[in-house]
Amino acid sequence: MKSILFLVDSLRVGGAERALVSLLTHIDVTKYEITVLSITDGGEFAERIQSIDRVDYRYLISSQSSFLDKLKYKLIYSWLPPRLSYRLFVPKGHDVEIAFCEGYTTKLIGASTNLSARRIAWVHTDLLDNNWPLKSGIFSNLEEEKSCYARFDTVAGVSEIVVTGLKTFLPNKDIRRVYNLVDSEEIISKSREQTCFPHDLNCFNIVSVGRLERVKGFDRLVEAVARLREEGVANLSLTIVGDGTHRQFLSDMIKEYGLESTVTLTGSQSNPYSIMRGKDLFVCSSRCEGYNLAIAEAMVLGIPIVSTRCSGPVEILQDGKYGVLCDNSVEGLYNTIKLFVQQPGLCNQYAQLSKERSNFFRIDSVINQIEQLL
């Protein structure tokens, strides 16, 4: 039986983490011995993974934030070279070692001393358009990053756009496209649960989901909604599901524009689907995107989609066939949302197109791709 290690930074709510849970829920665990190692413990998805039969969940740093945990955090992320961190902290003896998200996990598995293991790097962003590991200093320069990826046997990209970027970034490397798994049955089932954030039937309800980081462009979405409200275009409601470093910045924006009764930041939610259900429009405002799992999930729920024109959404929406792609700017968001508000028939038209496109996200085909990769 093949032994597989998945390494992640954490299992807090996010698209990559959600994709890992779906993968582990649907893969045939009788074929593999699976260990998930999270550098930091905690998060809703940690609990989910612990509940999956025959998956061994481990972590390196407790969520208790003791002196020892803080010391270990510094050792792993700042003080020790990756090769030494790997030797000290990563369990050995696996046939396959997977860095499930670009960034430090890639650096750590790239330093693996297990020469008999097959190493796989899973990339969820377009590294040509949004090389956040380099920008954040995980890699000191581009050559160091390329050298790290060169030590992997295979690199998996979550979309064709990501794969295209990787092929430019890493010529002659075995690079494969593996879409994130979308569990339609679970999404629909969870959408029926009660939520603390019901929508107002007297409003045009917009929803967006993602990490509250600059790259997601929520500041531009808030600005677009502020302009629409100021012009009295419609009674609008915007709900943004997620958390991140830009939360305070967005809260300040909301107060500055006087949108406290219009825009809701729900924070991190283990079940975003009950909040998304029944919304009039899903908006992706990202500056750049590798895939955007939330768009696919919204389509499963039959919500019409508007997205800024960037790599991942272009692929999911087939260049505008199944949703509207707008200019990647505040003006683009403003004009397109206004169009949907003023032409209600568009919502019905694109809701049907979302449902049609959701049939594309079949679990069996994605699982087959994953098993071939392993």
mmCIF file of C-alpha atoms in Angstrom:
data_model
loop_
_atom_site.group_PDB
_atom_site.id
_atom_site.type_symbol
_atom_site.label_atom_id
_atom_site.label_comp_id
_atom_site.label_asym_id
_atom_site.label_seq_id
_atom_site.Cartn_x
_atom_site.Cartn_y
_atom_site.Cartn_z
ATOM 1 C CA MET A 1 0.000 0.000 0.000
ATOM 2 C CA LYS A 2 1.387 3.392 -1.003
ATOM 3 C CA SER A 3 2.160 5.770 1.878
ATOM 4 C CA ILE A 4 1.396 9.442 1.220
ATOM 5 C CA LEU A 5 2.223 12.585 3.217
ATOM 6 C CA PHE A 6 0.306 15.830 2.625
ATOM 7 C CA LEU A 7 2.063 18.865 4.154
ATOM 8 C CA VAL A 8 0.108 22.100 4.745
ATOM 9 C CA ASP A 9 0.839 25.295 6.658
ATOM 10 C CA SER A 10 -2.515 25.199 8.443
ATOM 11 C CA LEU A 11 -6.086 23.983 8.038
ATOM 12 C CA ARG A 12 -7.937 27.205 8.619
ATOM 13 C CA VAL A 13 -10.716 28.107 6.211
ATOM 14 C CA GLY A 14 -9.462 28.684 2.675
ATOM 15 C CA GLY A 15 -9.902 27.387 -0.858
ATOM 16 C CA ALA A 16 -6.847 25.094 -0.895
ATOM 17 C CA GLU A 17 -7.712 23.675 2.510
ATOM 18 C CA ARG A 18 -11.321 23.082 1.437
ATOM 19 C CA ALA A 19 -10.039 21.297 -1.681
ATOM 20 C CA LEU A 20 -7.844 19.015 0.456
ATOM 21 C CA VAL A 21 -10.779 18.012 2.660
ATOM 22 C CA SER A 22 -12.865 17.179 -0.414
ATOM 23 C CA LEU A 23 -9.983 15.165 -1.886
ATOM 24 C CA LEU A 24 -9.520 13.125 1.296
ATOM 25 C CA THR A 25 -13.268 12.611 1.666
ATOM 26 C CA HIS A 26 -13.648 11.070 -1.784
ATOM 27 C CA ILE A 27 -10.370 9.301 -2.501
ATOM 28 C CA ASP A 28 -10.330 5.539 -1.878
ATOM 29 C CA VAL A 29 -8.417 5.474 1.426
ATOM 30 C CA THR A 30 -8.159 1.676 1.255
ATOM 31 C CA LYS A 31 -5.551 2.142 -1.492
ATOM 32 C CA TYR A 32 -3.277 4.429 0.502
ATOM 33 C CA GLU A 33 -1.847 5.125 3.931
ATOM 34 C CA ILE A 34 -2.454 8.870 4.233
ATOM 35 C CA THR A 35 -0.897 11.296 6.713
ATOM 36 C CA VAL A 36 -1.804 14.979 6.805
ATOM 37 C CA LEU A 37 0.830 17.074 8.570
ATOM 38 C CA SER A 38 -0.149 20.640 9.398
ATOM 39 C CA ILE A 39 2.638 22.927 10.589
ATOM 40 C CA THR A 40 0.186 24.754 12.853
ATOM 41 C CA ASP A 41 -2.792 23.058 14.507
ATOM 42 C CA GLY A 42 -6.352 24.282 14.638
ATOM 43 C CA GLY A 43 -9.044 25.414 12.264
ATOM 44 C CA GLU A 44 -12.358 23.982 11.126
ATOM 45 C CA PHE A 45 -10.740 21.816 8.485
ATOM 46 C CA ALA A 46 -8.422 20.181 11.028
ATOM 47 C CA GLU A 47 -11.530 18.849 12.770
ATOM 48 C CA ARG A 48 -12.959 17.679 9.443
ATOM 49 C CA ILE A 49 -9.803 15.774 8.521
ATOM 50 C CA GLN A 50 -9.613 14.150 11.952
ATOM 51 C CA SER A 51 -13.107 12.761 11.351
ATOM 52 C CA ILE A 52 -12.109 11.008 8.087
ATOM 53 C CA ASP A 53 -11.499 7.303 8.618
ATOM 54 C CA ARG A 54 -7.993 5.990 7.902
ATOM 55 C CA VAL A 55 -6.419 9.443 7.588
ATOM 56 C CA ASP A 56 -3.731 10.196 10.176
ATOM 57 C CA TYR A 57 -3.738 13.871 11.178
ATOM 58 C CA ARG A 58 -0.660 15.362 12.848
ATOM 59 C CA TYR A 59 0.646 18.834 13.599
ATOM 60 C CA LEU A 60 3.941 20.410 14.620
ATOM 61 C CA ILE A 61 2.853 23.521 16.511
ATOM 62 C CA SER A 62 -0.054 23.538 18.944
ATOM 63 C CA SER A 63 -2.727 26.233 18.832
ATOM 64 C CA GLN A 64 -2.089 26.873 22.547
ATOM 65 C CA SER A 65 0.758 29.315 21.768
ATOM 66 C CA SER A 66 2.977 28.166 24.609
ATOM 67 C CA PHE A 67 6.614 29.254 24.842
ATOM 68 C CA LEU A 68 7.652 25.957 23.238
ATOM 69 C CA ASP A 69 5.170 26.444 20.382
ATOM 70 C CA LYS A 70 6.426 29.975 19.745
ATOM 71 C CA LEU A 71 10.011 28.737 19.797
ATOM 72 C CA LYS A 72 9.204 25.935 17.364
ATOM 73 C CA TYR A 73 7.445 28.418 15.059
ATOM 74 C CA LYS A 74 10.573 30.583 14.963
ATOM 75 C CA LEU A 75 12.798 27.569 14.397
ATOM 76 C CA ILE A 76 10.733 26.277 11.484
ATOM 77 C CA TYR A 77 9.876 29.515 9.715
ATOM 78 C CA SER A 78 12.837 31.760 10.517
ATOM 79 C CA TRP A 79 15.903 30.282 12.166
ATOM 80 C CA LEU A 80 16.596 26.817 10.805
ATOM 81 C CA PRO A 81 17.465 26.007 7.188
ATOM 82 C CA PRO A 82 14.645 24.005 5.537
ATOM 83 C CA ARG A 83 16.749 20.836 5.271
ATOM 84 C CA LEU A 84 17.321 20.800 9.038
ATOM 85 C CA SER A 85 13.650 21.580 9.753
ATOM 86 C CA TYR A 86 12.710 18.662 7.517
ATOM 87 C CA ARG A 87 15.074 16.313 9.334
ATOM 88 C CA LEU A 88 13.876 17.397 12.773
ATOM 89 C CA PHE A 89 10.137 17.722 12.285
ATOM 90 C CA VAL A 90 8.764 15.921 9.208
ATOM 91 C CA PRO A 91 7.839 12.208 9.650
ATOM 92 C CA LYS A 92 9.876 9.925 7.402
ATOM 93 C CA GLY A 93 9.265 6.791 5.362
ATOM 94 C CA HIS A 94 6.519 7.916 2.973
ATOM 95 C CA ASP A 95 6.433 6.858 -0.669
ATOM 96 C CA VAL A 96 4.986 10.202 -1.781
ATOM 97 C CA GLU A 97 5.557 13.616 -0.163
ATOM 98 C CA ILE A 98 3.197 16.404 -1.220
ATOM 99 C CA ALA A 99 3.537 20.132 -0.568
ATOM 100 C CA PHE A 100 -0.155 20.879 -0.957
ATOM 101 C CA CYS A 101 0.181 24.635 -1.427
ATOM 102 C CA GLU A 102 2.859 26.869 -2.854
ATOM 103 C CA GLY A 103 4.968 28.681 -0.270
ATOM 104 C CA TYR A 104 6.851 27.404 2.745
ATOM 105 C CA THR A 105 5.555 23.840 2.447
ATOM 106 C CA THR A 106 7.116 23.721 -1.020
ATOM 107 C CA LYS A 107 10.392 24.911 0.458
ATOM 108 C CA LEU A 108 10.252 22.266 3.197
ATOM 109 C CA ILE A 109 9.392 19.273 0.979
ATOM 110 C CA GLY A 110 11.855 20.564 -1.600
ATOM 111 C CA ALA A 111 14.533 20.108 1.092
ATOM 112 C CA SER A 112 13.476 16.483 1.719
ATOM 113 C CA THR A 113 16.280 14.023 2.433
ATOM 114 C CA ASN A 114 14.018 11.036 1.622
ATOM 115 C CA LEU A 115 15.561 10.204 -1.742
ATOM 116 C CA SER A 116 13.217 7.263 -2.332
ATOM 117 C CA ALA A 117 10.063 9.393 -2.050
ATOM 118 C CA ARG A 118 8.215 10.852 -5.021
ATOM 119 C CA ARG A 119 7.839 14.599 -4.411
ATOM 120 C CA ILE A 120 4.836 16.573 -5.676
ATOM 121 C CA ALA A 121 4.257 20.330 -5.431
ATOM 122 C CA TRP A 122 0.611 21.464 -5.660
ATOM 123 C CA VAL A 123 0.239 25.039 -6.931
ATOM 124 C CA HIS A 124 -3.000 27.003 -6.469
ATOM 125 C CA THR A 125 -1.978 30.365 -7.927
ATOM 126 C CA ASP A 126 -0.548 31.690 -11.176
ATOM 127 C CA LEU A 127 3.092 32.194 -10.203
ATOM 128 C CA LEU A 128 3.682 34.426 -13.214
ATOM 129 C CA ASP A 129 0.883 36.794 -12.230
ATOM 130 C CA ASN A 130 0.902 36.451 -8.436
ATOM 131 C CA ASN A 131 4.161 35.035 -7.090
ATOM 132 C CA TRP A 132 3.274 35.708 -3.464
ATOM 133 C CA PRO A 133 5.907 33.306 -2.009
ATOM 134 C CA LEU A 134 8.617 35.414 -3.644
ATOM 135 C CA LYS A 135 6.983 38.737 -2.754
ATOM 136 C CA SER A 136 6.573 37.691 0.893
ATOM 137 C CA GLY A 137 10.223 36.657 1.223
ATOM 138 C CA ILE A 138 9.732 32.877 1.533
ATOM 139 C CA PHE A 139 12.230 32.667 -1.317
ATOM 140 C CA SER A 140 15.000 35.246 -1.425
ATOM 141 C CA ASN A 141 15.038 35.379 -5.228
ATOM 142 C CA LEU A 142 13.479 33.762 -8.282
ATOM 143 C CA GLU A 143 16.423 31.453 -8.884
ATOM 144 C CA GLU A 144 16.104 29.993 -5.378
ATOM 145 C CA GLU A 145 12.400 29.360 -5.979
ATOM 146 C CA LYS A 146 13.022 27.700 -9.349
ATOM 147 C CA SER A 147 15.784 25.581 -7.832
ATOM 148 C CA CYS A 148 13.372 24.406 -5.133
ATOM 149 C CA TYR A 149 10.730 23.340 -7.679
ATOM 150 C CA ALA A 150 13.421 21.595 -9.715
ATOM 151 C CA ARG A 151 13.810 19.092 -6.866
ATOM 152 C CA PHE A 152 10.189 17.904 -7.269
ATOM 153 C CA ASP A 153 9.262 15.011 -9.539
ATOM 154 C CA THR A 154 5.929 16.555 -10.540
ATOM 155 C CA VAL A 155 4.195 19.902 -10.158
ATOM 156 C CA ALA A 156 0.377 19.978 -10.166
ATOM 157 C CA GLY A 157 -1.475 23.143 -11.172
ATOM 158 C CA VAL A 158 -5.150 23.640 -10.349
ATOM 159 C CA SER A 159 -6.097 25.183 -13.714
ATOM 160 C CA GLU A 160 -4.869 25.435 -17.290
ATOM 161 C CA ILE A 161 -3.780 29.019 -16.640
ATOM 162 C CA VAL A 162 -1.724 27.941 -13.626
ATOM 163 C CA VAL A 163 -0.183 25.132 -15.693
ATOM 164 C CA THR A 164 0.655 27.518 -18.540
ATOM 165 C CA GLY A 165 2.414 29.816 -16.090
ATOM 166 C CA LEU A 166 4.276 26.903 -14.525
ATOM 167 C CA LYS A 167 5.502 25.696 -17.906
ATOM 168 C CA THR A 168 6.982 29.115 -18.563
ATOM 169 C CA PHE A 169 8.338 29.238 -15.035
ATOM 170 C CA LEU A 170 9.644 25.636 -15.063
ATOM 171 C CA PRO A 171 10.406 24.425 -18.602
ATOM 172 C CA ASN A 172 11.090 20.687 -18.984
ATOM 173 C CA LYS A 173 9.364 19.849 -15.676
ATOM 174 C CA ASP A 174 6.541 17.267 -15.431
ATOM 175 C CA ILE A 175 3.576 19.602 -14.926
ATOM 176 C CA ARG A 176 -0.028 18.383 -14.786
ATOM 177 C CA ARG A 177 -3.399 20.046 -14.490
ATOM 178 C CA VAL A 178 -5.513 18.747 -11.612
ATOM 179 C CA TYR A 179 -8.677 20.730 -10.915
ATOM 180 C CA ASN A 180 -9.740 21.247 -7.320
ATOM 181 C CA LEU A 181 -12.502 18.859 -6.372
ATOM 182 C CA VAL A 182 -15.985 20.381 -5.992
ATOM 183 C CA ASP A 183 -18.321 18.289 -3.839
ATOM 184 C CA SER A 184 -21.711 19.308 -5.247
ATOM 185 C CA GLU A 185 -23.768 17.065 -2.950
ATOM 186 C CA GLU A 186 -22.132 18.432 0.189
ATOM 187 C CA ILE A 187 -22.444 22.038 -1.018
ATOM 188 C CA ILE A 188 -26.178 21.653 -1.710
ATOM 189 C CA SER A 189 -26.773 19.812 1.569
ATOM 190 C CA LYS A 190 -24.913 22.401 3.657
ATOM 191 C CA SER A 191 -26.618 25.268 1.860
ATOM 192 C CA ARG A 192 -29.893 24.141 3.447
ATOM 193 C CA GLU A 193 -28.604 24.685 6.992
ATOM 194 C CA GLN A 194 -29.631 27.765 8.950
ATOM 195 C CA THR A 195 -27.356 30.796 8.933
ATOM 196 C CA CYS A 196 -26.816 33.803 11.175
ATOM 197 C CA PHE A 197 -26.477 35.940 8.035
ATOM 198 C CA PRO A 198 -29.812 35.698 6.177
ATOM 199 C CA HIS A 199 -30.326 37.995 3.205
ATOM 200 C CA ASP A 200 -32.823 40.826 3.022
ATOM 201 C CA LEU A 201 -35.613 40.015 0.574
ATOM 202 C CA ASN A 202 -36.067 43.748 -0.047
ATOM 203 C CA CYS A 203 -32.478 44.138 -1.310
ATOM 204 C CA PHE A 204 -30.443 43.110 -4.310
ATOM 205 C CA ASN A 205 -28.149 40.687 -2.489
ATOM 206 C CA ILE A 206 -24.513 40.332 -3.565
ATOM 207 C CA VAL A 207 -22.147 37.791 -2.046
ATOM 208 C CA SER A 208 -18.404 37.235 -2.328
ATOM 209 C CA VAL A 209 -16.165 34.643 -0.653
ATOM 210 C CA GLY A 210 -12.419 34.570 -0.062
ATOM 211 C CA ARG A 211 -9.450 35.514 2.062
ATOM 212 C CA LEU A 212 -9.484 39.165 3.084
ATOM 213 C CA GLU A 213 -6.227 40.005 1.330
ATOM 214 C CA ARG A 214 -5.366 42.719 -1.173
ATOM 215 C CA VAL A 215 -5.138 40.246 -4.060
ATOM 216 C CA LYS A 216 -8.859 39.437 -3.655
ATOM 217 C CA GLY A 217 -9.822 43.037 -4.441
ATOM 218 C CA PHE A 218 -12.605 43.384 -1.869
ATOM 219 C CA ASP A 219 -11.640 47.044 -1.393
ATOM 220 C CA ARG A 220 -12.647 47.640 -5.015
ATOM 221 C CA LEU A 221 -15.919 45.773 -4.547
ATOM 222 C CA VAL A 222 -16.783 47.887 -1.489
ATOM 223 C CA GLU A 223 -15.960 51.042 -3.457
ATOM 224 C CA ALA A 224 -18.152 49.935 -6.369
ATOM 225 C CA VAL A 225 -21.081 49.249 -4.005
ATOM 226 C CA ALA A 226 -20.557 52.638 -2.341
ATOM 227 C CA ARG A 227 -20.849 54.356 -5.729
ATOM 228 C CA LEU A 228 -24.002 52.422 -6.605
ATOM 229 C CA ARG A 229 -25.620 53.241 -3.290
ATOM 230 C CA GLU A 230 -24.660 56.915 -3.564
ATOM 231 C CA GLU A 231 -26.344 57.077 -6.979
ATOM 232 C CA GLY A 232 -29.435 55.360 -5.608
ATOM 233 C CA VAL A 233 -29.239 52.629 -8.249
ATOM 234 C CA ALA A 234 -30.906 50.101 -5.949
ATOM 235 C CA ASN A 235 -31.271 48.944 -2.380
ATOM 236 C CA LEU A 236 -28.108 46.860 -2.201
ATOM 237 C CA SER A 237 -26.689 44.377 0.285
ATOM 238 C CA LEU A 238 -23.140 42.987 0.085
ATOM 239 C CA THR A 239 -21.977 40.035 2.194
ATOM 240 C CA ILE A 240 -18.262 39.147 2.186
ATOM 241 C CA VAL A 241 -17.431 35.747 3.667
ATOM 242 C CA GLY A 242 -13.875 35.215 4.877
ATOM 243 C CA ASP A 243 -11.110 36.556 7.065
ATOM 244 C CA GLY A 244 -7.563 37.796 6.639
ATOM 245 C CA THR A 245 -5.085 40.605 7.175
ATOM 246 C CA HIS A 246 -7.224 43.183 5.328
ATOM 247 C CA ARG A 247 -10.245 42.827 7.589
ATOM 248 C CA GLN A 248 -9.536 45.997 9.597
ATOM 249 C CA PHE A 249 -8.750 47.906 6.412
ATOM 250 C CA LEU A 250 -12.088 46.866 4.925
ATOM 251 C CA SER A 251 -13.937 47.652 8.155
ATOM 252 C CA ASP A 252 -12.471 51.147 8.083
ATOM 253 C CA MET A 253 -13.523 51.550 4.437
ATOM 254 C CA ILE A 254 -17.061 50.455 5.265
ATOM 255 C CA LYS A 255 -17.266 53.037 8.052
ATOM 256 C CA GLU A 256 -15.730 55.750 5.872
ATOM 257 C CA TYR A 257 -18.375 55.199 3.181
ATOM 258 C CA GLY A 258 -21.189 54.839 5.737
ATOM 259 C CA LEU A 259 -21.949 51.298 4.566
ATOM 260 C CA GLU A 260 -22.407 49.643 7.961
ATOM 261 C CA SER A 261 -26.001 48.685 7.111
ATOM 262 C CA THR A 262 -25.099 47.673 3.539
ATOM 263 C CA VAL A 263 -21.886 45.619 3.756
ATOM 264 C CA THR A 264 -21.403 42.675 6.143
ATOM 265 C CA LEU A 265 -18.073 41.006 6.887
ATOM 266 C CA THR A 266 -19.007 37.608 8.282
ATOM 267 C CA GLY A 267 -15.489 36.499 9.194
ATOM 268 C CA SER A 268 -14.317 32.945 8.633
ATOM 269 C CA GLN A 269 -17.194 30.484 8.209
ATOM 270 C CA SER A 270 -16.960 26.696 8.065
ATOM 271 C CA ASN A 271 -20.200 26.647 6.063
ATOM 272 C CA PRO A 272 -20.313 29.542 3.591
ATOM 273 C CA TYR A 273 -22.943 27.798 1.459
ATOM 274 C CA SER A 274 -25.914 28.577 3.701
ATOM 275 C CA ILE A 275 -24.907 32.250 3.434
ATOM 276 C CA MET A 276 -24.455 32.072 -0.342
ATOM 277 C CA ARG A 277 -27.753 30.274 -0.996
ATOM 278 C CA GLY A 278 -30.387 32.419 -2.692
ATOM 279 C CA LYS A 279 -28.158 35.435 -3.314
ATOM 280 C CA ASP A 280 -28.889 37.448 -6.449
ATOM 281 C CA LEU A 281 -25.280 37.678 -7.602
ATOM 282 C CA PHE A 282 -21.850 36.239 -6.771
ATOM 283 C CA VAL A 283 -18.958 38.611 -7.447
ATOM 284 C CA CYS A 284 -15.278 37.732 -7.681
ATOM 285 C CA SER A 285 -13.325 40.995 -7.450
ATOM 286 C CA SER A 286 -9.814 39.501 -7.490
ATOM 287 C CA ARG A 287 -6.855 41.345 -8.944
ATOM 288 C CA CYS A 288 -5.490 37.939 -9.991
ATOM 289 C CA GLU A 289 -6.617 34.333 -9.457
ATOM 290 C CA GLY A 290 -5.267 30.865 -10.128
ATOM 291 C CA TYR A 291 -8.669 29.167 -10.037
ATOM 292 C CA ASN A 292 -11.168 30.494 -7.443
ATOM 293 C CA LEU A 293 -12.970 27.517 -5.983
ATOM 294 C CA ALA A 294 -15.714 29.766 -4.620
ATOM 295 C CA ILE A 295 -16.923 30.571 -8.161
ATOM 296 C CA ALA A 296 -17.364 26.869 -8.896
ATOM 297 C CA GLU A 297 -19.194 26.389 -5.586
ATOM 298 C CA ALA A 298 -21.503 29.332 -6.325
ATOM 299 C CA MET A 299 -22.311 27.789 -9.696
ATOM 300 C CA VAL A 300 -23.335 24.555 -7.982
ATOM 301 C CA LEU A 301 -25.867 26.679 -6.056
ATOM 302 C CA GLY A 302 -27.132 28.261 -9.291
ATOM 303 C CA ILE A 303 -25.949 31.784 -8.483
ATOM 304 C CA PRO A 304 -25.163 34.071 -11.451
ATOM 305 C CA ILE A 305 -21.470 35.014 -11.607
ATOM 306 C CA VAL A 306 -19.642 38.269 -12.242
ATOM 307 C CA SER A 307 -15.857 38.219 -12.102
ATOM 308 C CA THR A 308 -13.013 40.525 -12.916
ATOM 309 C CA ARG A 309 -11.129 39.321 -15.963
ATOM 310 C CA CYS A 310 -8.209 37.318 -14.581
ATOM 311 C CA SER A 311 -6.749 33.929 -15.389
ATOM 312 C CA GLY A 312 -8.671 31.401 -13.238
ATOM 313 C CA PRO A 313 -12.173 32.864 -13.650
ATOM 314 C CA VAL A 314 -11.657 33.196 -17.415
ATOM 315 C CA GLU A 315 -11.111 29.436 -17.517
ATOM 316 C CA ILE A 316 -13.998 28.499 -15.204
ATOM 317 C CA LEU A 317 -16.434 30.772 -17.043
ATOM 318 C CA GLN A 318 -15.084 29.735 -20.490
ATOM 319 C CA ASP A 319 -14.159 33.297 -21.384
ATOM 320 C CA GLY A 320 -17.593 34.646 -20.498
ATOM 321 C CA LYS A 321 -19.847 31.863 -21.752
ATOM 322 C CA TYR A 322 -21.109 30.915 -18.273
ATOM 323 C CA GLY A 323 -20.692 34.196 -16.409
ATOM 324 C CA VAL A 324 -19.836 37.836 -17.031
ATOM 325 C CA LEU A 325 -16.185 38.882 -17.066
ATOM 326 C CA CYS A 326 -15.689 42.570 -16.405
ATOM 327 C CA ASP A 327 -12.733 44.906 -16.627
ATOM 328 C CA ASN A 328 -10.322 44.273 -13.744
ATOM 329 C CA SER A 329 -11.033 47.577 -11.993
ATOM 330 C CA VAL A 330 -13.477 49.401 -9.730
ATOM 331 C CA GLU A 331 -15.103 50.831 -12.859
ATOM 332 C CA GLY A 332 -15.538 47.356 -14.326
ATOM 333 C CA LEU A 333 -17.174 46.030 -11.165
ATOM 334 C CA TYR A 334 -19.388 49.108 -10.824
ATOM 335 C CA ASN A 335 -20.659 48.994 -14.416
ATOM 336 C CA THR A 336 -21.332 45.253 -14.459
ATOM 337 C CA ILE A 337 -23.107 45.062 -11.093
ATOM 338 C CA LYS A 338 -25.204 48.057 -12.174
ATOM 339 C CA LEU A 339 -26.146 46.188 -15.358
ATOM 340 C CA PHE A 340 -27.402 43.180 -13.352
ATOM 341 C CA VAL A 341 -29.345 45.400 -10.971
ATOM 342 C CA GLN A 342 -31.059 47.266 -13.791
ATOM 343 C CA GLN A 343 -31.756 44.197 -15.942
ATOM 344 C CA PRO A 344 -33.230 41.491 -13.663
ATOM 345 C CA GLY A 345 -33.519 39.088 -16.587
ATOM 346 C CA LEU A 346 -29.728 38.796 -16.621
ATOM 347 C CA CYS A 347 -29.803 37.167 -13.185
ATOM 348 C CA ASN A 348 -32.190 34.478 -14.399
ATOM 349 C CA GLN A 349 -30.179 33.949 -17.593
ATOM 350 C CA TYR A 350 -26.851 33.526 -15.818
ATOM 351 C CA ALA A 351 -28.334 31.509 -12.961
ATOM 352 C CA GLN A 352 -29.320 28.904 -15.562
ATOM 353 C CA LEU A 353 -25.845 29.064 -17.105
ATOM 354 C CA SER A 354 -24.283 28.515 -13.674
ATOM 355 C CA LYS A 355 -26.343 25.381 -13.162
ATOM 356 C CA GLU A 356 -25.383 24.162 -16.628
ATOM 357 C CA ARG A 357 -21.668 24.738 -15.980
ATOM 358 C CA SER A 358 -21.783 23.058 -12.558
ATOM 359 C CA ASN A 359 -22.190 19.710 -14.320
ATOM 360 C CA PHE A 360 -18.567 20.098 -15.442
ATOM 361 C CA PHE A 361 -17.234 19.647 -11.905
ATOM 362 C CA ARG A 362 -17.485 15.869 -11.690
ATOM 363 C CA ILE A 363 -15.845 14.171 -8.707
ATOM 364 C CA ASP A 364 -14.978 10.916 -10.465
ATOM 365 C CA SER A 365 -12.907 12.534 -13.229
ATOM 366 C CA VAL A 366 -10.924 14.650 -10.753
ATOM 367 C CA ILE A 367 -10.283 11.700 -8.429
ATOM 368 C CA ASN A 368 -9.022 9.730 -11.431
ATOM 369 C CA GLN A 369 -6.575 12.547 -12.244
ATOM 370 C CA ILE A 370 -5.378 12.604 -8.629
ATOM 371 C CA GLU A 371 -4.857 8.853 -8.460
ATOM 372 C CA GLN A 372 -2.839 8.965 -11.681
ATOM 373 C CA LEU A 373 -0.727 11.726 -10.150
ATOM 374 C CA LEU A 374 -0.055 9.716 -6.972
#
